[in-house]
XYZ file of C-alpha atoms in Angstrom:
443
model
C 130.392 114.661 -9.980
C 127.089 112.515 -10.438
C 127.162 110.429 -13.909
C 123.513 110.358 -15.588
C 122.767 108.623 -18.839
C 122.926 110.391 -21.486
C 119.507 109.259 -23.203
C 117.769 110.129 -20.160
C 115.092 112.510 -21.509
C 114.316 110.360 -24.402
C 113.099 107.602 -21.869
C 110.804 110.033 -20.289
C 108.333 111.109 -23.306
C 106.159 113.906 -21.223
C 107.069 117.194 -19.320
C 105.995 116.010 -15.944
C 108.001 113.077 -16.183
C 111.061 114.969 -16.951
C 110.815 117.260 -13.657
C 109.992 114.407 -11.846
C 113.291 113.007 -12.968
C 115.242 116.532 -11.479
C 113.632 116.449 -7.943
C 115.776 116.488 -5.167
C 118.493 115.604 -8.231
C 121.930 117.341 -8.895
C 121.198 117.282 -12.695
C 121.180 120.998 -13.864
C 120.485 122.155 -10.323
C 121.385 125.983 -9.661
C 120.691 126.376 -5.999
C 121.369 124.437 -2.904
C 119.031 124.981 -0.001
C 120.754 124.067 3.684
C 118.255 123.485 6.345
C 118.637 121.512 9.795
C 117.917 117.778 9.924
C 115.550 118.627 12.688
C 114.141 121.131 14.456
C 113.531 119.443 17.415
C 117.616 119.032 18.084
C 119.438 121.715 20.399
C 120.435 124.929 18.426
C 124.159 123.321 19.662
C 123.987 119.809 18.097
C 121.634 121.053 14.995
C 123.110 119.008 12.016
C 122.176 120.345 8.322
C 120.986 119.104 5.310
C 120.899 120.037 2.186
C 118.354 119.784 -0.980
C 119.671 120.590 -5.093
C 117.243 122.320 -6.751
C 116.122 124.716 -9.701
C 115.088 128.102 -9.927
C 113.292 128.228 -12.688
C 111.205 125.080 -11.522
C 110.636 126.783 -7.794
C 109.693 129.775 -9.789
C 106.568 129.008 -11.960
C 104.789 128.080 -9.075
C 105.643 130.203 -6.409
C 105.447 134.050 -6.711
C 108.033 134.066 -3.952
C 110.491 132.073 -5.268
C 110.135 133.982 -8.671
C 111.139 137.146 -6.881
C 113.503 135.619 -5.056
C 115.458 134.633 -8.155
C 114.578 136.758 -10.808
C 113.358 139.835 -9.421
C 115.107 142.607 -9.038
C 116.871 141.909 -6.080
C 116.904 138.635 -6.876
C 119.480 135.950 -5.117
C 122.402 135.321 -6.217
C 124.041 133.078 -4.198
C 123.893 129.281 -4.872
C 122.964 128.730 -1.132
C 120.375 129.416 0.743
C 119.798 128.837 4.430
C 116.474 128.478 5.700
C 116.476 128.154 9.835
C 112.895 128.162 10.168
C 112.053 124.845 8.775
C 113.448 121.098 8.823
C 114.371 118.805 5.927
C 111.550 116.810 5.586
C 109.075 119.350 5.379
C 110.677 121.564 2.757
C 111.202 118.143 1.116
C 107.220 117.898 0.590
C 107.321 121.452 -0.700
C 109.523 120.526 -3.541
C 108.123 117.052 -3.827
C 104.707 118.774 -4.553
C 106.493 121.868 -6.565
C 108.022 119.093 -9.216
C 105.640 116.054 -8.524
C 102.374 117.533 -8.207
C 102.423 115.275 -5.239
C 103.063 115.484 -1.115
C 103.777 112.677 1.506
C 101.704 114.610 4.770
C 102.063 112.837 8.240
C 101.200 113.816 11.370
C 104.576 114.922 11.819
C 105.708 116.735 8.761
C 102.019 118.598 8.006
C 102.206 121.538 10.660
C 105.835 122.637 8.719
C 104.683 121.454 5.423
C 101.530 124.313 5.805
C 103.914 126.653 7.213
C 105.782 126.424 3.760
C 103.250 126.570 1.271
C 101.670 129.836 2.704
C 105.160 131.683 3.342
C 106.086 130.418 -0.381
C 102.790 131.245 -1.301
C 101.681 127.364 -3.117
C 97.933 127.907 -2.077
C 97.453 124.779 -3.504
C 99.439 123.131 -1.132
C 98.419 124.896 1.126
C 94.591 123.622 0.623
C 95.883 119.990 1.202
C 97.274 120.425 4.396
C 94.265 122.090 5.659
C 92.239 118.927 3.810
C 94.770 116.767 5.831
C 94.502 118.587 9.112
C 90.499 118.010 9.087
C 90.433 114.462 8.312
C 93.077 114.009 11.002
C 92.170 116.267 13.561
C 91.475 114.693 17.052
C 92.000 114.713 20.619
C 95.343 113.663 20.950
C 96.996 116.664 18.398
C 94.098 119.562 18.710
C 96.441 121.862 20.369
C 99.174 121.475 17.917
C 96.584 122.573 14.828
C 94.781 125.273 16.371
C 97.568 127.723 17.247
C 98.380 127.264 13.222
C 94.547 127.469 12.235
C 94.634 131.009 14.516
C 98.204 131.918 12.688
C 96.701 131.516 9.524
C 93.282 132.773 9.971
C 91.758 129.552 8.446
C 88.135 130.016 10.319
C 86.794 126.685 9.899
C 89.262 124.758 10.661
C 89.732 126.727 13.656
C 86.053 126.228 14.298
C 86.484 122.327 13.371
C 89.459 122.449 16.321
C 86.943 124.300 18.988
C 84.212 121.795 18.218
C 87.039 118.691 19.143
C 87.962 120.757 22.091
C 84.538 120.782 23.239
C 83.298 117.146 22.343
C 86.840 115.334 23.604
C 87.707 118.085 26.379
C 89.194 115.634 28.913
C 91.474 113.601 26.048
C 92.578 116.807 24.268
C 93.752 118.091 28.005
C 95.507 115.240 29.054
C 97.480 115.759 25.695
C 101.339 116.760 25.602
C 100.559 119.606 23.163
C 98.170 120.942 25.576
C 101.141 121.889 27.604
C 102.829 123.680 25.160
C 100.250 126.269 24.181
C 100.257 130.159 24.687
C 98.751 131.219 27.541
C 95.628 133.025 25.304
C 95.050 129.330 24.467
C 94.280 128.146 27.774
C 92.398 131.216 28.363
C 89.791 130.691 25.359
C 89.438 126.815 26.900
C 88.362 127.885 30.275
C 86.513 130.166 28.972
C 84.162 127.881 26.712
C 80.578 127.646 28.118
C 80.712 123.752 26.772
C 83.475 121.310 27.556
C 82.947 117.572 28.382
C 84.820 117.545 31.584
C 84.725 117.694 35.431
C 85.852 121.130 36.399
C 88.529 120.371 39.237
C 90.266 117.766 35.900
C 89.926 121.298 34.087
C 91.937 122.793 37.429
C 94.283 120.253 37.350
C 95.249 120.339 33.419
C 95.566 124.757 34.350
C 97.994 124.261 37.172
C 100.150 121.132 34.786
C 100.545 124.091 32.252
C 101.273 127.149 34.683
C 104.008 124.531 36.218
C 105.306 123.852 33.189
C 105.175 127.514 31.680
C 107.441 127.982 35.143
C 109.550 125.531 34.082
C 110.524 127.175 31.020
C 111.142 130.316 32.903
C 112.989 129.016 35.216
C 111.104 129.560 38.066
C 110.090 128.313 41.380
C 105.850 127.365 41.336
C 104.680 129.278 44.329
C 101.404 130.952 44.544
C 102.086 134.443 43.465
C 104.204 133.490 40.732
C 101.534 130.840 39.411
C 98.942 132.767 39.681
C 100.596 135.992 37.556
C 101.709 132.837 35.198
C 98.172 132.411 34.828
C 96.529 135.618 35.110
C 93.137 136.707 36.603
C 91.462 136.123 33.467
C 92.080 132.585 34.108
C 91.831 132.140 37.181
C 88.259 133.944 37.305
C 86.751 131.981 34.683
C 87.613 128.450 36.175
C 84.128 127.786 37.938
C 85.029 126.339 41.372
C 81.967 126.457 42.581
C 80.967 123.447 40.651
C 83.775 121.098 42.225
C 82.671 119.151 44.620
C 83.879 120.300 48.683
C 86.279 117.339 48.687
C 88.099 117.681 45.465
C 88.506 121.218 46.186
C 90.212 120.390 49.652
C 92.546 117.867 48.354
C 93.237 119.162 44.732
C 92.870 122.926 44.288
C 94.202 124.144 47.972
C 97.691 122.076 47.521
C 98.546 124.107 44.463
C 98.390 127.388 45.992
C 96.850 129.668 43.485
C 94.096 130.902 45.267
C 93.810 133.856 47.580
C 93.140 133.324 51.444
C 90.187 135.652 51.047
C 88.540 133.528 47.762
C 89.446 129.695 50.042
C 87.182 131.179 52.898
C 84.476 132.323 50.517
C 84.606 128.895 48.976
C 84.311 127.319 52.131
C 81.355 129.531 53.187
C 79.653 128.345 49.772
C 80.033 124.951 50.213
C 78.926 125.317 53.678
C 75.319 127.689 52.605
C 76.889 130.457 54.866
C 75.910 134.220 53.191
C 79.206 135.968 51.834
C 79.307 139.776 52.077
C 79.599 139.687 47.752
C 78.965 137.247 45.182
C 81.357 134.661 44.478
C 84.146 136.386 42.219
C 84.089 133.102 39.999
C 81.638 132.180 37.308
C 79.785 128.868 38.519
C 77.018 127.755 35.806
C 77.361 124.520 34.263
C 79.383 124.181 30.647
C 76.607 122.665 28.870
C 74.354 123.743 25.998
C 71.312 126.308 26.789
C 68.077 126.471 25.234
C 67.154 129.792 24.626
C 62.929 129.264 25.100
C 60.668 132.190 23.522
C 57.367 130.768 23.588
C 54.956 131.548 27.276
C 52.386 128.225 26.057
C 52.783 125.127 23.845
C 49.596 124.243 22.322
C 47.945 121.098 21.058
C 45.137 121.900 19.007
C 43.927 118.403 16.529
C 41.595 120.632 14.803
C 44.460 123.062 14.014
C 47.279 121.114 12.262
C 50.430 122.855 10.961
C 50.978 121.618 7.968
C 54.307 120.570 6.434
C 54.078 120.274 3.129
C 57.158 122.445 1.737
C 56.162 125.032 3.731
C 58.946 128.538 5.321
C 59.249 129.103 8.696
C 61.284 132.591 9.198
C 62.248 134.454 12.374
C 64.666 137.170 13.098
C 66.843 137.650 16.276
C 69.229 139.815 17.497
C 71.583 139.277 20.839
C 73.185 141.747 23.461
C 76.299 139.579 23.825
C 78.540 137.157 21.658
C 77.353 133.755 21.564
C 77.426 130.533 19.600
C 74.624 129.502 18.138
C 74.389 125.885 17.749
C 70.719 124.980 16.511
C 67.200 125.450 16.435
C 64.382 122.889 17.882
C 61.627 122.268 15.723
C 58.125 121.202 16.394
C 56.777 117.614 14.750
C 54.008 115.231 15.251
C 54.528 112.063 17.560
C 57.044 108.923 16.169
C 57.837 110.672 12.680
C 60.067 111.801 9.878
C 60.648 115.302 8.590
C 62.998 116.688 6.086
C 64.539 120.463 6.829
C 66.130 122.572 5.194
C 67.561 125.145 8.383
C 69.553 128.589 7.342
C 70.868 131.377 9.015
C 71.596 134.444 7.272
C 72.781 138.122 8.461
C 69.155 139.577 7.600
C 71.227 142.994 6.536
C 73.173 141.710 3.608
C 71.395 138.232 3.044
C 74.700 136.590 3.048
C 74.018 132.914 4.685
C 76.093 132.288 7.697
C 75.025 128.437 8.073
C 73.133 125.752 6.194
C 71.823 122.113 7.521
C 69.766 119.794 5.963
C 68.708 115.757 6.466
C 66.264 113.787 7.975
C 64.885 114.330 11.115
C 63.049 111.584 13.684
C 60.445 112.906 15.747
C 61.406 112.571 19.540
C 59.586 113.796 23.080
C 60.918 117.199 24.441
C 62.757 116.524 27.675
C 61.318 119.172 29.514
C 57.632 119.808 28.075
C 54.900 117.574 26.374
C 55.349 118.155 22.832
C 57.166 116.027 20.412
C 59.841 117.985 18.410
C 63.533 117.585 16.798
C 66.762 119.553 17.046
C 68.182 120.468 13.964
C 72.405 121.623 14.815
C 74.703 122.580 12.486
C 78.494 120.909 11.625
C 79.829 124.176 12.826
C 78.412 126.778 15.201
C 77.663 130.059 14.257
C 78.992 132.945 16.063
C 76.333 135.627 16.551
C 77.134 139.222 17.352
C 76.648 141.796 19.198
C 72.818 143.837 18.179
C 73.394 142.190 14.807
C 70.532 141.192 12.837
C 69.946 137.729 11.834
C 67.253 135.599 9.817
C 66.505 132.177 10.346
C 64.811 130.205 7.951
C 63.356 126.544 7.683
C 61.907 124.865 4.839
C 60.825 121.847 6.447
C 58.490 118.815 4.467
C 56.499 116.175 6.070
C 53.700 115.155 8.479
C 51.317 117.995 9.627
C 52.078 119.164 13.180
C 50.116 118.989 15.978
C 51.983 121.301 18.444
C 53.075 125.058 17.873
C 53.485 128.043 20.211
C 51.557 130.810 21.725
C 52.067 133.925 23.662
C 55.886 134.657 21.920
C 58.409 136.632 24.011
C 59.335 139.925 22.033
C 62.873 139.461 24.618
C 63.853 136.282 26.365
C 66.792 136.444 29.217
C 68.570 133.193 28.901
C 71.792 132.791 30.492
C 72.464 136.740 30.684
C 72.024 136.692 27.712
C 69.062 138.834 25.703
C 67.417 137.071 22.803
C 65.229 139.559 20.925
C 62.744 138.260 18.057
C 61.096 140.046 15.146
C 59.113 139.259 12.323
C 60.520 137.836 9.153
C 58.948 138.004 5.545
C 60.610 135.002 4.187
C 58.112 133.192 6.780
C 55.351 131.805 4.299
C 53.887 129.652 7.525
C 52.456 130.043 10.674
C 55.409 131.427 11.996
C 55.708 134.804 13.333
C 56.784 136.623 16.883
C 53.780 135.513 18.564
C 53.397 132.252 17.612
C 54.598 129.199 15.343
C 57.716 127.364 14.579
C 60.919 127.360 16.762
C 60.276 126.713 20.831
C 64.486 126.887 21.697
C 67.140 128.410 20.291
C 70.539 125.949 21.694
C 73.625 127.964 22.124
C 76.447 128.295 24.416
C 78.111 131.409 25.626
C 81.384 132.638 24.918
């Protein structure tokens, strides 16, 4: 048996110290938890571990562990197994249960969050989602946002899609990437943005239906990839926009398309007329302007003035996209401050907010001078759903705003419809004002 000094609560004058003392210590423990040294070992050379602890401390700050113990069918052994979890993770859960502190690594956090929500430490749990956003990149994506979909933890599943989408080619190459479910690599290829050439898209597919064959046990042929995969998949990987010669020496070697769907790729690439439309889709994954306004006019005798003045416009859309900002007009070379909501214009609850300091820059496409104003995290807009934007913008007066406003714009099959808003104190209403493009991508 351990040996302890007898004076040892005397040297530590406050509570905290005292439990402290007790962590992961034999003194006065009650319960012994046994948990493998690893999960990553074999279920045939597992080797266990085991952690002292104390009821009462596991109890006052976890509701499960108090009915676990002292409910009223309430444990009684002094073991417990846990399987599900290694021994450095549900280290950091008693670590923060008797510290009020946690050692997170790349490593340990996945587990550690898995812990505090099926123990129920929301406080914990809070941290590792704190840790999992400051840490999130390229190279572990894949690993967080199967957990961020587990949990239902929105925005940092929404933080995860926006790496995806920014670091596509890294985040692909990645070893996690392979070990996702298959309705992961379905919501990738289905993105309308990702920074990456489509036949390195193909190739990252096929690496996980191999793999996915691998743990099987089965032979990669093209019927049995393909099924791996899905049509789902397979339809929404856009082959039309990889180039003739990638597609010969890349995508026909792994055998996943149809002999029917190679000769209507070869007709494409060739501008020969097929019988039907090509069964894949083929525009670009980039970001689309949704543009509502017939004439952009440039008037110096009638300025738009800034001066902490509302700009409000409703829209509604016939299909699920992501909205990802709003251009705004400006005067040439200068700075404007904005304010930019979006609300759901039925319950008023806001949706987004951005605001900063905006430089006035040309418009690629058109004469005026303008800014984009996007938000940290796009907002998904729903199906014939009402929603309100609204933009409280100071500085310079403007000398460009827009005429002849579309009541319904078709951008991208998608429909953007516009109405009137009475938050708009400015110039802006559906026929004219504020707010040339809408930028979203489709989902």
């Amino acid at each position: 048996m351990a040996t302890f000094d007898d004076n040892w609560q005397s040297k530590r004058p406050t509570i905290s110290e005292r439990i402290k003392f007790i962590f992961k210590n034999e003194l006065l423990s009650d319960v012994k938890f046994v948990v493998p040294a690893s999960l990553n070992e074999s279920e045939s050379r597992k080797s266990q571990k085991s952690i002292p602890a104390h009821k009462f401390v596991l109890a006052i700050s976890s509701p499960v562990f108090f009915a676990m113990f002292y409910g009223e069918m309430a444990e009684t052994a002094g073991t417990v197994q846990l399987p599900d979890c290694d021994y450095e993770s549900l280290l950091e859960l008693f670590r923060y249960l008797y510290c009020d502190d946690v050692k997170l690594s790349g490593s340990n956090v996945m587990q550690v969050l898995y812990l505090a929500k099926k123990y129920m430490v929301l406080s914990l749990a809070d941290k590792c989602t704190e840790y999992l956003r400051k840490h999130l990149e390229a190279s572990n994506v894949f690993s967080v946002l199967p957990q961020a979909q587990k949990f239902e933890d929105k925005d940092l599943e929404s933080r995860c899609w926006e790496v995806i989408e920014s670091h596509t080619e890294e985040a692909l190459t990645s070893d996690e990437f392979l070990t996702v479910e298959r309705s992961v690599v379905e919501s990738v290829v289905k993105r309308g943005i990702l920074k990456v050439k489509e036949v390195d898209l193909f190739k990252a597919v096929d690496r996980w239906a191999t793999k996915e064959l691998e743990r099987q046990g089965k032979t990669p042929v093209r019927k049995i990839k393909r099924k791996i995969l899905g049509e789902e998949i397979v339809k929404a990987i856009r082959f039309s926009l990889i180039p003739e010669k990638e597609f010969a020496s890349v995508v026909l070697d792994c055998d996943i398309l149809s002999e029917t769907e190679i000769c209507d790729m070869i007709k494409h690439y060739n501008d020969v007329d097929l019988k039907s439309p090509l069964a894949f889709v083929h525009s670009p994954r980039t970001l689309h302007r949704c543009c509502r306004f017939a004439k952009i006019t440039n008037k110096d005798h009638i300025l738009c003035g800034y001066y902490d003045r509302t700009d409000a416009l409703k829209l509604t859309v016939n299909k699920p996209v992501r909205l990802h900002g709003v251009q705004h007009f400006s005067s040439a070379v200068e700075n404007f401050i904005v304010s930019l909501e979006v609300k759901d214009a039925i319950t008023g609850f806001s949706l987004a907010q951005k605001s900063g300091s905006y430089f006035s820059v040309k418009d690629d496409t058109h004469t005026f001078y303008g800014f984009d104003v996007k938000f940290d995290n796009p907002v998904c807009l729903e199906i014939n759903r009402t929603y309100e934007i609204i933009s409280n913008i100071e500085g310079p007066e403007s000398l460009w705003f827009g005429e002849g406003g579309e009541k319904s714009v078709d951008s991208q099959e998608i429909l953007f419809s516009f109405s009137n808003s009475a938050a708009s104190g400015g110039e802006t209403n559906l026929s004219s004002g504020q707010f040339p493009s809408f930028l979203f991508s489709t989902m």
